[in-house]
Short mmCIF file of C-alpha atoms in Angstrom, two decimals:
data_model
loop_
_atom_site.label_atom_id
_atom_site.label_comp_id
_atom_site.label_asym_id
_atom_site.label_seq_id
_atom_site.Cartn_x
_atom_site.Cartn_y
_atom_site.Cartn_z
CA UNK A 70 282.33 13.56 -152.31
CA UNK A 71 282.58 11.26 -149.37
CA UNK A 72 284.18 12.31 -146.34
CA UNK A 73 285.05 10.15 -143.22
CA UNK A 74 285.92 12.17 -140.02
CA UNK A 75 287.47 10.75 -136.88
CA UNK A 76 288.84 12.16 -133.63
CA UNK A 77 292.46 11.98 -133.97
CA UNK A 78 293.44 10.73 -130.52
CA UNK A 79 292.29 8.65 -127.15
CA UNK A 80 293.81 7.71 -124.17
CA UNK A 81 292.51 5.02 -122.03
CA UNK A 82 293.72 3.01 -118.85
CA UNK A 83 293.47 -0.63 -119.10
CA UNK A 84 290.79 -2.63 -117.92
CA UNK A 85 288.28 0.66 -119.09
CA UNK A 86 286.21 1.11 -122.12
CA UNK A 87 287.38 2.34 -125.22
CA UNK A 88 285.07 4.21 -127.35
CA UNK A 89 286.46 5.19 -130.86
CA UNK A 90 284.29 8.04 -132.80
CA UNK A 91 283.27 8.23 -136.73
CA UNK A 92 281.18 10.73 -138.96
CA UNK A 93 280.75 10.53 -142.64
CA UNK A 94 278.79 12.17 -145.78
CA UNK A 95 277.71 9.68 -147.65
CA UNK A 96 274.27 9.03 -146.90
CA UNK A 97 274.02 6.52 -149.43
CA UNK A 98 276.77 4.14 -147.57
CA UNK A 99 275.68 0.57 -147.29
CA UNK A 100 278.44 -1.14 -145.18
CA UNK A 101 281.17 0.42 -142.65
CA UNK A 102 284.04 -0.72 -141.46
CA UNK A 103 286.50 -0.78 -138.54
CA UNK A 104 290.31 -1.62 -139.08
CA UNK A 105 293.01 -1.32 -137.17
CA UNK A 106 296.89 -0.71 -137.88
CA UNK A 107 299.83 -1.16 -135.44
CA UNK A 108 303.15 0.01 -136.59
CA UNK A 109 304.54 -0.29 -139.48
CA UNK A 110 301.49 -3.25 -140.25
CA UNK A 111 299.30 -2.89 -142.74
CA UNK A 112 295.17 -2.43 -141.63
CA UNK A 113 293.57 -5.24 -140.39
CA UNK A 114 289.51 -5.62 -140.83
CA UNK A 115 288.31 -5.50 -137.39
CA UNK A 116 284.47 -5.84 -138.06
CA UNK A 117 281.85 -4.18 -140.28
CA UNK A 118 278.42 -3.24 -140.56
CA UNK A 119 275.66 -3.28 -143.21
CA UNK A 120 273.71 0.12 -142.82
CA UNK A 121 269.99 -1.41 -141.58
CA UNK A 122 271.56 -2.68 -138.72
CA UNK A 123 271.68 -0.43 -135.46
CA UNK A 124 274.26 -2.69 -133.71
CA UNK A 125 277.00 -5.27 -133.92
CA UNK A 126 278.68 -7.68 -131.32
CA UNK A 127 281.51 -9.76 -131.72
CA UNK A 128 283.26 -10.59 -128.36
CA UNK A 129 284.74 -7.04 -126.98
CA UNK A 130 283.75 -5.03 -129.66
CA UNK A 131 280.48 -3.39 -129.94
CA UNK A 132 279.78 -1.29 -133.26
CA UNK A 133 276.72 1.37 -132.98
CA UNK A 134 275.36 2.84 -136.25
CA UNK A 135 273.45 5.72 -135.97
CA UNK A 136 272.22 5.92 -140.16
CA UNK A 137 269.93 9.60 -139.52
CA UNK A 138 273.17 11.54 -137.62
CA UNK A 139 276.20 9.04 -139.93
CA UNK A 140 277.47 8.60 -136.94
CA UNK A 141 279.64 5.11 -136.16
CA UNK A 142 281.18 4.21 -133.28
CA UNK A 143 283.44 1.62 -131.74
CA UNK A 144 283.77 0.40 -128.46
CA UNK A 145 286.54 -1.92 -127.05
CA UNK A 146 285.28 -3.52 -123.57
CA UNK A 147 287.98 -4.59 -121.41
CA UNK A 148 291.05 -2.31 -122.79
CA UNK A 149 294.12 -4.11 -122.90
CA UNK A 150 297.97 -2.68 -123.84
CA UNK A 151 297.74 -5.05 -127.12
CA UNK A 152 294.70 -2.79 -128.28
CA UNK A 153 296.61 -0.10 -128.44
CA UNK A 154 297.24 1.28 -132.25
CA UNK A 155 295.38 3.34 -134.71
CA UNK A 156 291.86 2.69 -135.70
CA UNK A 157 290.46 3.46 -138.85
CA UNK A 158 286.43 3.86 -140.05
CA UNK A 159 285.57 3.44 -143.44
CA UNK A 160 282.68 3.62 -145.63
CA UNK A 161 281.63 1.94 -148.65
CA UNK A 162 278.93 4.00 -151.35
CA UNK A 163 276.26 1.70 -152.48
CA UNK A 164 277.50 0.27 -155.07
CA UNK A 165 279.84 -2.94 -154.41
CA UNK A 166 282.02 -1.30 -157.42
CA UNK A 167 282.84 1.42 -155.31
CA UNK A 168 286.28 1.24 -152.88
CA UNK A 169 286.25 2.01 -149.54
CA UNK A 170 287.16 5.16 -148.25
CA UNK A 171 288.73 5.49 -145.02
CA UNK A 172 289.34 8.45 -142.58
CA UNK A 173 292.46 9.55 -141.23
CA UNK A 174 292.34 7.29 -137.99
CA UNK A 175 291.98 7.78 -134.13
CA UNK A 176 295.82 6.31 -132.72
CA UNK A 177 294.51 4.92 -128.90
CA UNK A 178 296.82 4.85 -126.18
CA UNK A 179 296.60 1.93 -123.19
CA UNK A 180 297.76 3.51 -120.07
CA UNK A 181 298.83 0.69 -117.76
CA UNK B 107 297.25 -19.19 -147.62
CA UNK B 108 299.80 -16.51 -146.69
CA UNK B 109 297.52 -13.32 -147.18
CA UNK B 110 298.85 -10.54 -148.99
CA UNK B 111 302.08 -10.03 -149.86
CA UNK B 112 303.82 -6.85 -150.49
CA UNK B 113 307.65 -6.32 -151.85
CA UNK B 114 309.83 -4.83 -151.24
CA UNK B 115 309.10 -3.59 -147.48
CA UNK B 116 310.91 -0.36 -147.83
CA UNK B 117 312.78 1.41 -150.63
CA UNK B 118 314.57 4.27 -150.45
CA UNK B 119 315.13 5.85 -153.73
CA UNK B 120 316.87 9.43 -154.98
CA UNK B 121 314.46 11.85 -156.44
CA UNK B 122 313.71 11.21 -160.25
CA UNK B 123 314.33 7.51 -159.90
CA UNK B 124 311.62 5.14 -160.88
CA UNK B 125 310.31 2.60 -158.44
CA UNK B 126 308.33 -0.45 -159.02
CA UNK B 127 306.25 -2.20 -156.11
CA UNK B 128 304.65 -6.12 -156.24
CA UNK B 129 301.64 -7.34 -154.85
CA UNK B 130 300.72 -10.79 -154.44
CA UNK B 131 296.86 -11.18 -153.49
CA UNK B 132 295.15 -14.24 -151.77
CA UNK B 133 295.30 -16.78 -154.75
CA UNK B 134 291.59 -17.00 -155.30
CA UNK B 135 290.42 -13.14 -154.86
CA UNK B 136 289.77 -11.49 -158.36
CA UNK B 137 290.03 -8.19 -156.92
CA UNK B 138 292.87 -6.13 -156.28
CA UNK B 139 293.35 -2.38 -154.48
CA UNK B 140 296.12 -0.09 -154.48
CA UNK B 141 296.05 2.68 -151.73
CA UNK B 142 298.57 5.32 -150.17
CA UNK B 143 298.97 6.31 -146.75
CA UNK B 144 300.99 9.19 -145.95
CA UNK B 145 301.99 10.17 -142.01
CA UNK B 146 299.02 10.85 -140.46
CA UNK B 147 296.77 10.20 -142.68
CA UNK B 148 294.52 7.46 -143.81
CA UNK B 149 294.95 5.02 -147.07
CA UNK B 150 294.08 7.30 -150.05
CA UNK B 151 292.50 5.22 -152.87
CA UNK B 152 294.57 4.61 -156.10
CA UNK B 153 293.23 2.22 -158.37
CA UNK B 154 292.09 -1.39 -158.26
CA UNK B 155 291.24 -4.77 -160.48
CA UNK B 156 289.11 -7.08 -161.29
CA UNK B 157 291.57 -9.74 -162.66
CA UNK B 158 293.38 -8.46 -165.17
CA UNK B 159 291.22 -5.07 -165.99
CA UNK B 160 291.83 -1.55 -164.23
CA UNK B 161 288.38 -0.60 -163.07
CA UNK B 162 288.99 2.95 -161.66
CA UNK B 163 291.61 4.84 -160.99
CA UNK B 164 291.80 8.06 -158.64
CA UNK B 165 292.89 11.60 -159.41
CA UNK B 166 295.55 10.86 -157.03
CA UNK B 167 297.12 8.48 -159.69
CA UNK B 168 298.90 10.69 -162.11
CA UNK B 169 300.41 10.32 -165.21
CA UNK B 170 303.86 9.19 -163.34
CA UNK B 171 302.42 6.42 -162.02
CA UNK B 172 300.98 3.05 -164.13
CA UNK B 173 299.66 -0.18 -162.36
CA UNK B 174 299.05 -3.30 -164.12
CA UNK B 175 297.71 -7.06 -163.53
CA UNK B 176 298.66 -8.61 -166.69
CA UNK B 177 297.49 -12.33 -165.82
CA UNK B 178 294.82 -11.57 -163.02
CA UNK B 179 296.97 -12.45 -160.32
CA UNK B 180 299.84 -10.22 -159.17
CA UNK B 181 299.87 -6.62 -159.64
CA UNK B 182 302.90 -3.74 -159.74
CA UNK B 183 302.70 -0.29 -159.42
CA UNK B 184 305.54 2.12 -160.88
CA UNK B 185 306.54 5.10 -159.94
CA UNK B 186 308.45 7.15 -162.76
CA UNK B 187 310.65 9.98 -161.69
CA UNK B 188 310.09 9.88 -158.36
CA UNK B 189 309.17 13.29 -156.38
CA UNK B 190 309.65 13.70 -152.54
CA UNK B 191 305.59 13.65 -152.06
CA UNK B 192 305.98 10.09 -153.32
CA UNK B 193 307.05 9.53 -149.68
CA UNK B 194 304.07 7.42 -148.61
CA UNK B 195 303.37 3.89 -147.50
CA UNK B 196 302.08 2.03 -150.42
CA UNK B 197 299.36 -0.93 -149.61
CA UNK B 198 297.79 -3.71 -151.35
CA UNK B 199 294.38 -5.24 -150.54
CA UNK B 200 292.46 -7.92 -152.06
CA UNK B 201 289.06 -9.43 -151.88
CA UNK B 202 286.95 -11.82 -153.89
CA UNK B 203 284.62 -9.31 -155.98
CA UNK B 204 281.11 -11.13 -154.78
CA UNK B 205 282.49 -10.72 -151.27
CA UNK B 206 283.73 -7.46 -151.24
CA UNK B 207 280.94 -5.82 -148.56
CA UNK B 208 282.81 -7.57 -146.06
CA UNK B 209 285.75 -5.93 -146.86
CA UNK B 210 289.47 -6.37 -147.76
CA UNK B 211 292.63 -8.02 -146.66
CA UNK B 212 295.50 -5.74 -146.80
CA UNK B 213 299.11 -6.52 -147.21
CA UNK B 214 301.73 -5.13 -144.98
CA UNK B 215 302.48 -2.15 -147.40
CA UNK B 216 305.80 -1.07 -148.87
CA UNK B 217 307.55 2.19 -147.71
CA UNK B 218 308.81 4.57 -149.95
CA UNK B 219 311.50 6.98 -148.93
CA UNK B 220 312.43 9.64 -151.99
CA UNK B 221 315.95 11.31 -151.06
#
């Protein structure tokens, strides 16, 4: 079945790059996802990505897709303290029937 | 539009009590998830709808636990004789079914404590 694999931690000082880590299975995965979670919040979508794209930009965050190694990544320019939380990848199959399945999250810290 | 809305925020609840959660989805998305997120981990898929009709459900749903959308709108999940692993936060999502490749709008979840 799908799998979605994510370093569990990263600690960052502000002002640096972030750069958040994903792997997953499912070869047949059309979009991917980024949300993020502070505590005791539900997930909020961050940004996806539809799988014939190699990149995404959207103001500080830069999303790399790498379809041959399933390899997703997320990178926060410009750290800030309010950035800190957990970030979770997910993966949809290609079907749009089919709900997204997440990994277990990478929690980043903001050193000041 | 207030997004999703989840209630109650917590529960606590002693062991072989049943629980029942409400979800209110954005007013015009026909779709509705329900996932679980224990400590540590990421949201586990339950089940979701397309208005009023349970699409899939997980192996994770067992027979202790029902959902229903009876009019397409809100949904609630029950819990029947609640176990300790039913310790989780519970969360709602919701998306317009034609629109769902951009992904979903979660609700602030509901935490359930089993004592």
């Amino acid at each position: 079945g799908e799998d979605v694999e994510q370093s569990l931690f990263l600690s960052v000082r502000e002002g640096d790059s972030s750069v958040i880590n994903c792997t997953y299975t499912d070869s047949s995965s059309t979009y991917l996802y980024w949300y993020k979670q502070e505590p005791g919040a539900g997930l909020q979508l961050l940004t996806y990505i539809f799988s014939n794209m190699d990149m995404k930009q959207d103001q500080r965050l830069t999303v790399l897709l790498n379809k041959k190694d399933k390899h997703l990544s997320l990178r926060i320019a410009d750290t800030q303290t309010g950035d800190s939380a957990i970030y979770f990848c997910a993966e949809r199959g290609n079907s749009g029937n089919t709900p997204l399945v997440f990994g277990k999250g990478t929690r980043l810290s903001v050193i000041a | 539009d207030t997004g999703v809305s989840q209630n109650p925020r917590h529960k606590i609840t002693k062991r072989g009590q049943n629980v029942t959660f409400r979800c209110d989805p954005i007013s015009e998305h026909n779709r509705l998830y329900w996932y679980r997120q224990t400590l540590g981990q990421g949201p586990e898929f339950l089940t979701y709808f397309q208005n009023e009709a349970q699409l899939e459900k997980s192996r994770l749903l067992s027979d202790r636990f029902s959902a229903e959308r009876p009019k397409g709108s809100f949904s609630t999940l029950e819990i029947q004789r609640t176990e300790q692993g039913d310790s989780a936060m519970y969360l709602c999502a919701s998306s317009l079914a034609f629109k769902s490749d951009y992904g979903y709008t979660f609700g602030s979840g509901t935490r359930l404590t089993v004592v």
